[in-house]
PDB file of C-alpha atoms in Angstrom:
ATOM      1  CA  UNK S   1     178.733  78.860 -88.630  1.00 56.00           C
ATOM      2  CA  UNK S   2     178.811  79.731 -85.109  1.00 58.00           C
ATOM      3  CA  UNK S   3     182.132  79.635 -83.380  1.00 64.00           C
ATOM      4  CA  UNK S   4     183.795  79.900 -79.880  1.00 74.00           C
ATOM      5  CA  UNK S   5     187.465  79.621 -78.163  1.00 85.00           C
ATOM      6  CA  UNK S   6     188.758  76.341 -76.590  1.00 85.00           C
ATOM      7  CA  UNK S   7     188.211  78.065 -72.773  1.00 83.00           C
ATOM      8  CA  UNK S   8     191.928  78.014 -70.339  1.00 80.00           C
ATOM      9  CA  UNK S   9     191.098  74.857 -68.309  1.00 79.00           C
ATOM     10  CA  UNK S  10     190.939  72.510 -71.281  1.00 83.00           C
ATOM     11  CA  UNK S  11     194.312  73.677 -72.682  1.00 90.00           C
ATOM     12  CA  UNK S  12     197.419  71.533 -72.491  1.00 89.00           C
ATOM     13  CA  UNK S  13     199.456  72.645 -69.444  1.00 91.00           C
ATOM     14  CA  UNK S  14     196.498  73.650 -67.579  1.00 89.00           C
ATOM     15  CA  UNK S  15     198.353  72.862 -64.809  1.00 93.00           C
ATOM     16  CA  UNK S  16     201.159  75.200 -64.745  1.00 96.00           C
ATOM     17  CA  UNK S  17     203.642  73.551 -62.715  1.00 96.00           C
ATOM     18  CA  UNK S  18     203.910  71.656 -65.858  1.00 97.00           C
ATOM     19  CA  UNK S  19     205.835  74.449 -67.941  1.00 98.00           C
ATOM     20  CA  UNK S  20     209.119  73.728 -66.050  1.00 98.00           C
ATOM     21  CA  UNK S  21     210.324  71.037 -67.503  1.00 98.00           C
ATOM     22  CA  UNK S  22     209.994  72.737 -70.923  1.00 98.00           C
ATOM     23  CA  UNK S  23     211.500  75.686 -69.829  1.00 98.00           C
ATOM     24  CA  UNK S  24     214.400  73.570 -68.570  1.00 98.00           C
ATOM     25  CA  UNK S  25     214.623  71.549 -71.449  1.00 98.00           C
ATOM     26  CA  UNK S  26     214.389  74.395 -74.292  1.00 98.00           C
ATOM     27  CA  UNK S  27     216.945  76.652 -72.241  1.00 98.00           C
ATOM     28  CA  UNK S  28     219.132  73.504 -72.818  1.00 98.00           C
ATOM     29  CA  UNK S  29     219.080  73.514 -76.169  1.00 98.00           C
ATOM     30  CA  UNK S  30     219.188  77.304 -76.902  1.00 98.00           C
ATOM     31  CA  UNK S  31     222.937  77.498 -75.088  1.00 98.00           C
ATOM     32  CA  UNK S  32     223.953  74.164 -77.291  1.00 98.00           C
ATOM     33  CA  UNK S  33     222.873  76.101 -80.197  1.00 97.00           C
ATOM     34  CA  UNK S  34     223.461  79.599 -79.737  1.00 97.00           C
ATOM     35  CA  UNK S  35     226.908  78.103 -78.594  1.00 97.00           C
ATOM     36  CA  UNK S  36     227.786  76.813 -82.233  1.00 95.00           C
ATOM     37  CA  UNK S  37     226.630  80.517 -83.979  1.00 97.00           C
ATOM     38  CA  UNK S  38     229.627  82.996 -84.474  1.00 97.00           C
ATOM     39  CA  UNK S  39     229.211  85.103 -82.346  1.00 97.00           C
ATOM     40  CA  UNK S  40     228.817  88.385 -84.689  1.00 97.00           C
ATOM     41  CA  UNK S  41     225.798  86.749 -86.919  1.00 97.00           C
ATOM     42  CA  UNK S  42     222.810  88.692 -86.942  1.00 97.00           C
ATOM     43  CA  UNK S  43     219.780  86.970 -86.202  1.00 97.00           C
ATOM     44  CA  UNK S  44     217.260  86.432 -88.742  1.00 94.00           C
ATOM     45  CA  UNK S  45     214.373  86.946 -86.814  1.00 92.00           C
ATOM     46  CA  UNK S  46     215.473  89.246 -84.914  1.00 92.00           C
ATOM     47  CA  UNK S  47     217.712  91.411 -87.122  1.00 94.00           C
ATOM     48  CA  UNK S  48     219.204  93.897 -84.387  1.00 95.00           C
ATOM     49  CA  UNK S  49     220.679  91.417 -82.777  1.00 97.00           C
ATOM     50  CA  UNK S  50     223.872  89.539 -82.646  1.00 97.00           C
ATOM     51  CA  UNK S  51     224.133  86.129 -81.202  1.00 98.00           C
ATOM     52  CA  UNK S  52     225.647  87.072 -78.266  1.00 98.00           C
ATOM     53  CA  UNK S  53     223.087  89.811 -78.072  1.00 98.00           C
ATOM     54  CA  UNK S  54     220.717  87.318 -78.249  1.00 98.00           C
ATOM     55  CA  UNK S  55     222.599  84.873 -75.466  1.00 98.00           C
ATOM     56  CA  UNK S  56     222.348  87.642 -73.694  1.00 98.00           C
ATOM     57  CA  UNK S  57     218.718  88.967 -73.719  1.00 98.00           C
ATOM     58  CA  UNK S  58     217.484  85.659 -72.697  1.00 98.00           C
ATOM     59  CA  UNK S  59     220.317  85.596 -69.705  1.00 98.00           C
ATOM     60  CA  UNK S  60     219.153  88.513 -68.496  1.00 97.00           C
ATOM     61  CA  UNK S  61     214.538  88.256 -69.160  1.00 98.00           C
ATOM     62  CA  UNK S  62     215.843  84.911 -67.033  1.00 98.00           C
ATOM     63  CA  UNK S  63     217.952  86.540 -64.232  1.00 98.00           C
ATOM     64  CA  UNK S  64     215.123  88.496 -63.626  1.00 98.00           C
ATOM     65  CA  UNK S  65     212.059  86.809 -63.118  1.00 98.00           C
ATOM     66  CA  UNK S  66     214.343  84.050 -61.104  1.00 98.00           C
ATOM     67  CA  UNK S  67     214.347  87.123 -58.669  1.00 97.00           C
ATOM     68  CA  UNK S  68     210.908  88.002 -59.139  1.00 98.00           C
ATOM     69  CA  UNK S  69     209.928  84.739 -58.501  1.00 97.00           C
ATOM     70  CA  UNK S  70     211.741  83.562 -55.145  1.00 94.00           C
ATOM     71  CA  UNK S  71     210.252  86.148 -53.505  1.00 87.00           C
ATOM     72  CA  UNK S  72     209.287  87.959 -51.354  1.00 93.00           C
ATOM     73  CA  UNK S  73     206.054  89.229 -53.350  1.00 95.00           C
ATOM     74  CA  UNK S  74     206.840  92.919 -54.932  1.00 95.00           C
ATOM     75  CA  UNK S  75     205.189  95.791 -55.782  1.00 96.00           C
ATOM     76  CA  UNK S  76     206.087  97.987 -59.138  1.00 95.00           C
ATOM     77  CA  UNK S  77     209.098 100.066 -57.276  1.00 97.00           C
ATOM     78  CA  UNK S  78     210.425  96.180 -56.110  1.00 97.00           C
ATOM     79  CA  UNK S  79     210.371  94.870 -60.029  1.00 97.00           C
ATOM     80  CA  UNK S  80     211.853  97.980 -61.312  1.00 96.00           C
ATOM     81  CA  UNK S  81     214.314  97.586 -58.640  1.00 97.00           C
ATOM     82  CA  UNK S  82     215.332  93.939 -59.218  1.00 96.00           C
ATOM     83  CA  UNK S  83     215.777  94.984 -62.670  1.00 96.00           C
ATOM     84  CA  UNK S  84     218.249  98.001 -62.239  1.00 95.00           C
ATOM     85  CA  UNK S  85     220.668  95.718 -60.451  1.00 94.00           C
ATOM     86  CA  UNK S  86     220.683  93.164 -63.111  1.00 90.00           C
ATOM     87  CA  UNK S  87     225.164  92.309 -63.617  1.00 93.00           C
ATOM     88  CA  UNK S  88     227.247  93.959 -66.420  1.00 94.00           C
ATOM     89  CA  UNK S  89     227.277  92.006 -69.435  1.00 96.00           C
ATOM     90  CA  UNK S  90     229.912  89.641 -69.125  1.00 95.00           C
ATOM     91  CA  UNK S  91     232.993  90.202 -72.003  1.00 93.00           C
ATOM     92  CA  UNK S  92     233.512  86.833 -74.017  1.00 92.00           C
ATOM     93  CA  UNK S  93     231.194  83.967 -74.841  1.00 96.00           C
ATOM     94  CA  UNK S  94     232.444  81.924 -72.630  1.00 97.00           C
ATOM     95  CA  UNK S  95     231.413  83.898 -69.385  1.00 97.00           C
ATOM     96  CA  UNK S  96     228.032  84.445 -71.284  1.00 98.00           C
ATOM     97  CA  UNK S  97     227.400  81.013 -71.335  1.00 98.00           C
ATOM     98  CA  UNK S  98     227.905  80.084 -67.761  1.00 98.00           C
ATOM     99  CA  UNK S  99     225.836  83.185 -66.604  1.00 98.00           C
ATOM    100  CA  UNK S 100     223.293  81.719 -68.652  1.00 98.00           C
ATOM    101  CA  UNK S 101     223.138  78.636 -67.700  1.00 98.00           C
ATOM    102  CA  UNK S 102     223.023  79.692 -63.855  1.00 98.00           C
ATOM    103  CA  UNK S 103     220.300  82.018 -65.111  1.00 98.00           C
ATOM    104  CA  UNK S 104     218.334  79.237 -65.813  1.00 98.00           C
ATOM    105  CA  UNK S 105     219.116  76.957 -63.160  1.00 98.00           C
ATOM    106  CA  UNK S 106     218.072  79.765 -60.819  1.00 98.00           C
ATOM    107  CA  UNK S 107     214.884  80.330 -62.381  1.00 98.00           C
ATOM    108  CA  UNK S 108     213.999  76.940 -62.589  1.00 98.00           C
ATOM    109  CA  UNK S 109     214.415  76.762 -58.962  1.00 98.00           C
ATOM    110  CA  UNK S 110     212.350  79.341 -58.404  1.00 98.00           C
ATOM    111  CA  UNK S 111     209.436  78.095 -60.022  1.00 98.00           C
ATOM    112  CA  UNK S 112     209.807  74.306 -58.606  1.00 98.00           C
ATOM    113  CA  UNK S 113     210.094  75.808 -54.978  1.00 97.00           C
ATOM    114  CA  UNK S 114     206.333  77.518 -55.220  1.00 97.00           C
ATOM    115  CA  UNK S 115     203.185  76.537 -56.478  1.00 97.00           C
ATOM    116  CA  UNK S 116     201.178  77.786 -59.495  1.00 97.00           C
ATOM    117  CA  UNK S 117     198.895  80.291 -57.520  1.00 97.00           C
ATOM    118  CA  UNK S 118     201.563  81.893 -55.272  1.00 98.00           C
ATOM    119  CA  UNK S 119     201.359  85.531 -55.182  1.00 97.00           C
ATOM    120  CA  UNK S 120     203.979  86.851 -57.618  1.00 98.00           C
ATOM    121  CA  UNK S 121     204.247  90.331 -59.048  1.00 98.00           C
ATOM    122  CA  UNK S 122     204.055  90.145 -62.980  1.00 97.00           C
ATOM    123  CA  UNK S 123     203.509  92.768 -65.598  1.00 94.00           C
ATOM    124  CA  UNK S 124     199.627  91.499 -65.910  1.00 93.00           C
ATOM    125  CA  UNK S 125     197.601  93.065 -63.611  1.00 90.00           C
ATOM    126  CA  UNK S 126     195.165  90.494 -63.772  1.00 91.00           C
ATOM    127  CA  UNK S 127     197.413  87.444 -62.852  1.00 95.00           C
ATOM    128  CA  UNK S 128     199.909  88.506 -59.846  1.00 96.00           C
ATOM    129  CA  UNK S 129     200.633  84.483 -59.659  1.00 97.00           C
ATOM    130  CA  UNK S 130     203.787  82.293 -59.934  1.00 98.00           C
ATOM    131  CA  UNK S 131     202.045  80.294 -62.501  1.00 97.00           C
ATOM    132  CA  UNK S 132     201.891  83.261 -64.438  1.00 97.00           C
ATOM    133  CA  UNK S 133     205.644  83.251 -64.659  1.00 98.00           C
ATOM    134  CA  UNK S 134     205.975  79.521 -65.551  1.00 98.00           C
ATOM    135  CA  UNK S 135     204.074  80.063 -68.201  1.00 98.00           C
ATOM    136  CA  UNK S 136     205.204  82.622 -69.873  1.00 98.00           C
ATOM    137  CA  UNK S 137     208.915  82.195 -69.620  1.00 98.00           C
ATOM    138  CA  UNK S 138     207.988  78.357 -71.188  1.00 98.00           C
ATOM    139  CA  UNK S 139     207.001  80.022 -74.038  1.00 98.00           C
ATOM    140  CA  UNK S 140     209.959  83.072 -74.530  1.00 98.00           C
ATOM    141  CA  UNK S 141     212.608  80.377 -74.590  1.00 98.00           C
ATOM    142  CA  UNK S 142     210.736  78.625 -77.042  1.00 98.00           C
ATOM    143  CA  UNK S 143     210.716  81.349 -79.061  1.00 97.00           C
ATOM    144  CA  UNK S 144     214.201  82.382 -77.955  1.00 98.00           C
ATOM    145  CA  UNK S 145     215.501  78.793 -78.648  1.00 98.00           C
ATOM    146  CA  UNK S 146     213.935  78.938 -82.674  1.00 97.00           C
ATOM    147  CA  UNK S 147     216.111  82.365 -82.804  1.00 97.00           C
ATOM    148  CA  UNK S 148     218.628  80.365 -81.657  1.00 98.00           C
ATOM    149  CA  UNK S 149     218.705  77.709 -84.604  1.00 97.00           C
ATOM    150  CA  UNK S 150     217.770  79.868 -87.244  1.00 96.00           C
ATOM    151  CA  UNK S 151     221.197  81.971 -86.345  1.00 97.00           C
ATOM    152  CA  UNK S 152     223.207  79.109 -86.288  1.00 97.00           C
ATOM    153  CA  UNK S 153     221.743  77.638 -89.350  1.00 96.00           C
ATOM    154  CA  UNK S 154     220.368  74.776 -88.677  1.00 96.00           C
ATOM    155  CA  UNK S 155     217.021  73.017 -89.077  1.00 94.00           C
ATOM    156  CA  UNK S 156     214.762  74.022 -86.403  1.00 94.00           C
ATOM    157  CA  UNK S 157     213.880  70.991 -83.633  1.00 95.00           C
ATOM    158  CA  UNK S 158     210.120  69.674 -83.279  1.00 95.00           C
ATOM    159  CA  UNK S 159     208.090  72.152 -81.102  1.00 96.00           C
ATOM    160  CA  UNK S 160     205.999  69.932 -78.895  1.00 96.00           C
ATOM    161  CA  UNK S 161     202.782  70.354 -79.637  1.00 97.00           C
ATOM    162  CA  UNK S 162     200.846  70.379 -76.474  1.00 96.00           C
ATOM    163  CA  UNK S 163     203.308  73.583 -75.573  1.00 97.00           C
ATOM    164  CA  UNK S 164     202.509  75.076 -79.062  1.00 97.00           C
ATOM    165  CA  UNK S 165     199.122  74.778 -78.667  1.00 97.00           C
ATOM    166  CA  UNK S 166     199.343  77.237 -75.434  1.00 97.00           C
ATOM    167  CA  UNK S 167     201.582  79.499 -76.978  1.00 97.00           C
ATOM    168  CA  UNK S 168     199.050  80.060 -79.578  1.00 96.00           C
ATOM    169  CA  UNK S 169     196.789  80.613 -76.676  1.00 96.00           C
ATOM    170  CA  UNK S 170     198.670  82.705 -74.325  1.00 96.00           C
ATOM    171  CA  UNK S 171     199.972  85.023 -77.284  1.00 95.00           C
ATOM    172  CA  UNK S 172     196.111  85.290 -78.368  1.00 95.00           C
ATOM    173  CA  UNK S 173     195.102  86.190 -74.868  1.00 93.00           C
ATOM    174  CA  UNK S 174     197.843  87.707 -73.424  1.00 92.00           C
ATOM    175  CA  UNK S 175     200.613  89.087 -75.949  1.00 91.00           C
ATOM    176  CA  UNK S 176     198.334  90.731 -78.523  1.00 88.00           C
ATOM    177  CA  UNK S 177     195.146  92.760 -77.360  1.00 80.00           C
ATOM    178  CA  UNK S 178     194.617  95.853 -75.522  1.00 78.00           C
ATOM    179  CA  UNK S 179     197.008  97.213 -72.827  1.00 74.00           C
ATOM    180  CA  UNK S 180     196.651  96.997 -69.274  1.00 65.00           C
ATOM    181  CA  UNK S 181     195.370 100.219 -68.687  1.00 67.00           C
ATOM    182  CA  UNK S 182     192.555 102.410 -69.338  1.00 79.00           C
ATOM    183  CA  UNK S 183     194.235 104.978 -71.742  1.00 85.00           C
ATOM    184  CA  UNK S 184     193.598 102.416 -75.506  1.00 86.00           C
ATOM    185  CA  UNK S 185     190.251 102.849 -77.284  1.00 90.00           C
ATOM    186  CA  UNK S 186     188.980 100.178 -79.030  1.00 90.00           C
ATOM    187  CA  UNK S 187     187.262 100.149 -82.894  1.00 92.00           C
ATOM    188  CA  UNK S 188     186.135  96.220 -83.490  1.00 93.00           C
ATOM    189  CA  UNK S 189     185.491  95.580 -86.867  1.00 95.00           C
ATOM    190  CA  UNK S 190     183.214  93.461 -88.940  1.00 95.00           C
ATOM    191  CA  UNK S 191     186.123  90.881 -89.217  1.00 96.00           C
ATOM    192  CA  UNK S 192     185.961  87.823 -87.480  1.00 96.00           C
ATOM    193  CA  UNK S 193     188.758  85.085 -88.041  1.00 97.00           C
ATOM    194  CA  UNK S 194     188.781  81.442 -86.661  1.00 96.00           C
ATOM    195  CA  UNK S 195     192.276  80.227 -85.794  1.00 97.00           C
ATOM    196  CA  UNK S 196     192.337  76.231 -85.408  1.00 97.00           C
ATOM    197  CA  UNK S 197     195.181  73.643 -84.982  1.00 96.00           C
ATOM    198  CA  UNK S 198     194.595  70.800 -87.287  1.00 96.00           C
ATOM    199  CA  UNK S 199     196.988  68.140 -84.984  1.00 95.00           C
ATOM    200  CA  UNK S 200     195.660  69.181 -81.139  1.00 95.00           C
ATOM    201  CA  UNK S 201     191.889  69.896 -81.749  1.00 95.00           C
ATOM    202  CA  UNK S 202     192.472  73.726 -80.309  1.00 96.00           C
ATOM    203  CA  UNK S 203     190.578  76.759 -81.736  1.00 96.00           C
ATOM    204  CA  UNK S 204     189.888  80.512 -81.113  1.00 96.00           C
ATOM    205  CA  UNK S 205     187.966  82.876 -82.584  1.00 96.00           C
ATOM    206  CA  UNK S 206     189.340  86.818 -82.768  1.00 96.00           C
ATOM    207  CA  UNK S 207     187.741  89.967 -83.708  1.00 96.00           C
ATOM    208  CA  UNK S 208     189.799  92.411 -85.581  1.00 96.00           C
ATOM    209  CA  UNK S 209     189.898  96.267 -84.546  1.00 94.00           C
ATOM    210  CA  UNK S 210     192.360  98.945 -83.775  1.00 93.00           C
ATOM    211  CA  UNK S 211     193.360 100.406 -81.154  1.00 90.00           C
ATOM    212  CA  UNK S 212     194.360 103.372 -80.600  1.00 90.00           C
ATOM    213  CA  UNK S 213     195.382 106.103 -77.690  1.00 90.00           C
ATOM    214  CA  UNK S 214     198.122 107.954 -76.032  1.00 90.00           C
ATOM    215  CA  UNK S 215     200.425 105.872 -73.539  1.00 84.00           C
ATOM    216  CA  UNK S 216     200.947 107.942 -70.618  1.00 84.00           C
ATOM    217  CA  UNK S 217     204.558 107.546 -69.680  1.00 80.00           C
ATOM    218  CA  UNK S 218     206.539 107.403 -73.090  1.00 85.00           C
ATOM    219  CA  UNK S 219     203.802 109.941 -74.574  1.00 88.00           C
ATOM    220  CA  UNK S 220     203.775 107.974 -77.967  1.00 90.00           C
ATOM    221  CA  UNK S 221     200.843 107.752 -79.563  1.00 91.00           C
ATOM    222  CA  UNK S 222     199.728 104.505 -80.840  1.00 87.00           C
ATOM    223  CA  UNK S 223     197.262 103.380 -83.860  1.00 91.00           C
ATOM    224  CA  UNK S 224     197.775  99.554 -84.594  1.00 89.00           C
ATOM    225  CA  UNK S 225     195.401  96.651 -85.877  1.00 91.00           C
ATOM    226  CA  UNK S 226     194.975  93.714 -83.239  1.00 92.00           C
ATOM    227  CA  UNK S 227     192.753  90.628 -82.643  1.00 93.00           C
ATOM    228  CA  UNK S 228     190.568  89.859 -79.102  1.00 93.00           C
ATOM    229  CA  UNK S 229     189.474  86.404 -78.740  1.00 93.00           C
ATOM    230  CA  UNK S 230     186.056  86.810 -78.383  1.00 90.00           C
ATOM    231  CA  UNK S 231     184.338  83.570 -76.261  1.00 83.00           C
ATOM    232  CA  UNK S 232     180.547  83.642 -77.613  1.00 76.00           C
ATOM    233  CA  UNK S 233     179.284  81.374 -79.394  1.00 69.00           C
ATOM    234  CA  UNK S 234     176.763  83.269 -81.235  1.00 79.00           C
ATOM    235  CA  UNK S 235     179.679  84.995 -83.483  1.00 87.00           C
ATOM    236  CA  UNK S 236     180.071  84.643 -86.791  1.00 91.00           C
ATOM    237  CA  UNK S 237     183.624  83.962 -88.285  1.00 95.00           C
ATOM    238  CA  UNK S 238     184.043  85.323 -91.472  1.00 96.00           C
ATOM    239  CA  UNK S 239     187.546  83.905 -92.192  1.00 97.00           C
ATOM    240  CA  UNK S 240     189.972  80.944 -91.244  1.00 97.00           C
ATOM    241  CA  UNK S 241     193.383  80.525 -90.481  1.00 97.00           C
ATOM    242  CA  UNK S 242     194.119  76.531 -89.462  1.00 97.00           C
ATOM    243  CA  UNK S 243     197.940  74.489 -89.357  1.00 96.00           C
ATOM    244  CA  UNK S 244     199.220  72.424 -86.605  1.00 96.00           C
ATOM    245  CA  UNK S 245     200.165  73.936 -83.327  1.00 96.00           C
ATOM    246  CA  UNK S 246     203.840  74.522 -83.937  1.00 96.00           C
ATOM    247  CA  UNK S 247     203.133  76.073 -87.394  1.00 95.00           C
ATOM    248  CA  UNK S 248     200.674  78.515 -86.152  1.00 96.00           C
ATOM    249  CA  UNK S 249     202.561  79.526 -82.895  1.00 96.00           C
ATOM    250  CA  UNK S 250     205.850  80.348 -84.966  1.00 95.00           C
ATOM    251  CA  UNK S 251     204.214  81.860 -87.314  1.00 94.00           C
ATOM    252  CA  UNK S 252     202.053  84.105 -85.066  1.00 94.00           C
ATOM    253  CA  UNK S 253     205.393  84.970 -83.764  1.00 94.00           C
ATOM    254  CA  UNK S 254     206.792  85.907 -86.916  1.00 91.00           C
ATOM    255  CA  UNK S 255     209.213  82.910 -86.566  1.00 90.00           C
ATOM    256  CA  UNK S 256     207.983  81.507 -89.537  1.00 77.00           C
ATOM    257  CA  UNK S 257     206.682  83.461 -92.110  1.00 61.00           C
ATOM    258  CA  UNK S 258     206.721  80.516 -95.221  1.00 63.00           C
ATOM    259  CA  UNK S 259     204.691  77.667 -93.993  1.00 73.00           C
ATOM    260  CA  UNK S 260     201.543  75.594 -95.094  1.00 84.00           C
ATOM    261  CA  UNK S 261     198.601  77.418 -93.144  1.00 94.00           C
ATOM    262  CA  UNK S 262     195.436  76.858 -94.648  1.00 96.00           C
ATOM    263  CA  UNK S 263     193.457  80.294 -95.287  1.00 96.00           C
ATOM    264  CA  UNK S 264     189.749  80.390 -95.732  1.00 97.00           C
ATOM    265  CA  UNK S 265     186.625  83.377 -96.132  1.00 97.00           C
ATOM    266  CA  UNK S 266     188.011  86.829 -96.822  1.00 96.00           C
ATOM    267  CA  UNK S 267     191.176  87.844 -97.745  1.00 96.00           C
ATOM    268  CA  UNK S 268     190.990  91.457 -95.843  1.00 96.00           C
ATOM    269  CA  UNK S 269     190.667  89.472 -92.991  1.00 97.00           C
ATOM    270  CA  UNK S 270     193.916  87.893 -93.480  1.00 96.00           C
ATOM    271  CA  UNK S 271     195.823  91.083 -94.504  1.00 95.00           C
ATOM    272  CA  UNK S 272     194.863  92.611 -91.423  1.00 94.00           C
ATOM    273  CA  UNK S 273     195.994  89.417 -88.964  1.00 95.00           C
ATOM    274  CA  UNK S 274     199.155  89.228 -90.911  1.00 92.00           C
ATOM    275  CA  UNK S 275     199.857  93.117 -90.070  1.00 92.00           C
ATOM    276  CA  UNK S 276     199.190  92.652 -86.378  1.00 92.00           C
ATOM    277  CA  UNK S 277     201.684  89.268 -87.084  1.00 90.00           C
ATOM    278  CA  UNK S 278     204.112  91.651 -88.208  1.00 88.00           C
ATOM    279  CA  UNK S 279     203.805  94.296 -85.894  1.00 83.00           C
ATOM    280  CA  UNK S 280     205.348  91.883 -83.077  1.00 70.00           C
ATOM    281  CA  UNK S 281     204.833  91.770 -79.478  1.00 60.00           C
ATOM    282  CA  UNK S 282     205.748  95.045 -77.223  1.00 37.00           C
TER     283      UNK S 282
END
């Protein structure tokens, strides 16, 4: 069967002034929960952390794009700037708290006082736009906010699934692939899997490679399996991966690694996605 990917403009949130709210709303409910964790227990999903560690990271990812985004427009040397003079980490959880929560407030004023094509710097060449930035930051308090509840164990909250559905996108598109630069070679391979959301009528179809190359600042060398959606029509999937939105999105970002997704064609296929699952996002 021939298959293509649900294009950008048809997604939920396609107008990205829309992420704010969500952002808002999730960054809400991350403090309440994070809040109730001790503040010593690792989290699950994210094992190096504590739960202030995690309070923390998600204090600071929203201190700085708050800066980033009221402007003025940066260049590389500006971003790297803004983020040197990030504040101390704050003693007690107390203090952590209210530096998060004015984290927050000042990013979501950011992003309400601009609209979605503004020129912002971002770490994506390709999209130097606030809406860039409202979009993205929607989705890592999601994620941030699941972390959240799974440290302080208790049952994680419904993920709306119009928001889902676009994480499954923008991770696709933007999170997993090829870097930003010329330095990564990439080795497509015969395996082509069809990832579908059985509640929101979203699908994309991903070729599965490696890529490989030396990055030119750390010097590391890399080798890892990832997926490019590939928008043609005429390709053949040769496996399937389908669940609703929030199932696929969590699990995609290893947030959920026991739930009902419905596998289909061949099982290499599968092995491979689930190893650039598990590789998580850099």
């Amino acid at each position: 069967m021939a298959t293509s990917s649900t294009p950008r403009d048809t997604l939920p949130y396609a107008d990205r002034s829309g992420f704010v709210d969500p952002l808002a709303v999730e960054s809400a409910r991350f403090r309440e929960v994070v809040a109730a964790a001790d503040p010593a227990t690792r989290v699950p999903s994210c094992p190096d952390w504590s739960a202030d560690d995690l309070l923390w990271h998600l204090t600071e990812v929203q201190l700085f794009w708050a800066e980033i985004c009221r402007g003025p427009v940066l260049d590389d040397a500006g971003a790297e700037a803004v983020e040197e003079s990030t504040p101390q980490r704050p003693a007690g959880r107390t203090a952590l708290l209210d530096l998060s929560a004015l984290a927050t407030d000042r990013l979501v004023a950011a992003l309400r006082a601009g609209a979605p094509t503004d020129p912002t710097w971002s770490w994506l060449a390709p999209d130097q736009t606030l809406g860039f930035s409202m979009r993205r930051q929607a989705h890592e308090v999601l994620v941030h906010r699941v972390d959240a509840e799974l440290v302080a164990g208790v049952d994680v909250s419904p993920v709306d699934p119009a928001l889902a559905a676009d994480g499954v996108d923008e991770l696709l598109r933007v999170m997993w692939g090829l870097p930003d630069r010329d330095w990564a070679t990439w080795v497509p391979s015969d395996q082509v899997i069809r990832i579908a959301t059985t509640d929101t009528g979203h699908a994309w179809t991903a070729r599965l490679g490696r890529w490989h190359g030396t990055g030119p600042e750390s010097g590391r060398e890399f080798d890892e399996a990832t997926a490019l959606v590939v928008d043609d029509e005429e390709v053949e999937a040769t496996a399937t991966l389908s669940g609703t939105a929030a199932e696929l999105d969590l699990w995609l970002w290893s947030r959920a690694l026991h739930t009902a997704l419905e596998r289909g064609g061949d099982p290499a296929a599968h092995v491979v996605l689930e190893e650039v699952a598990a590789q998580g996002v850099q």
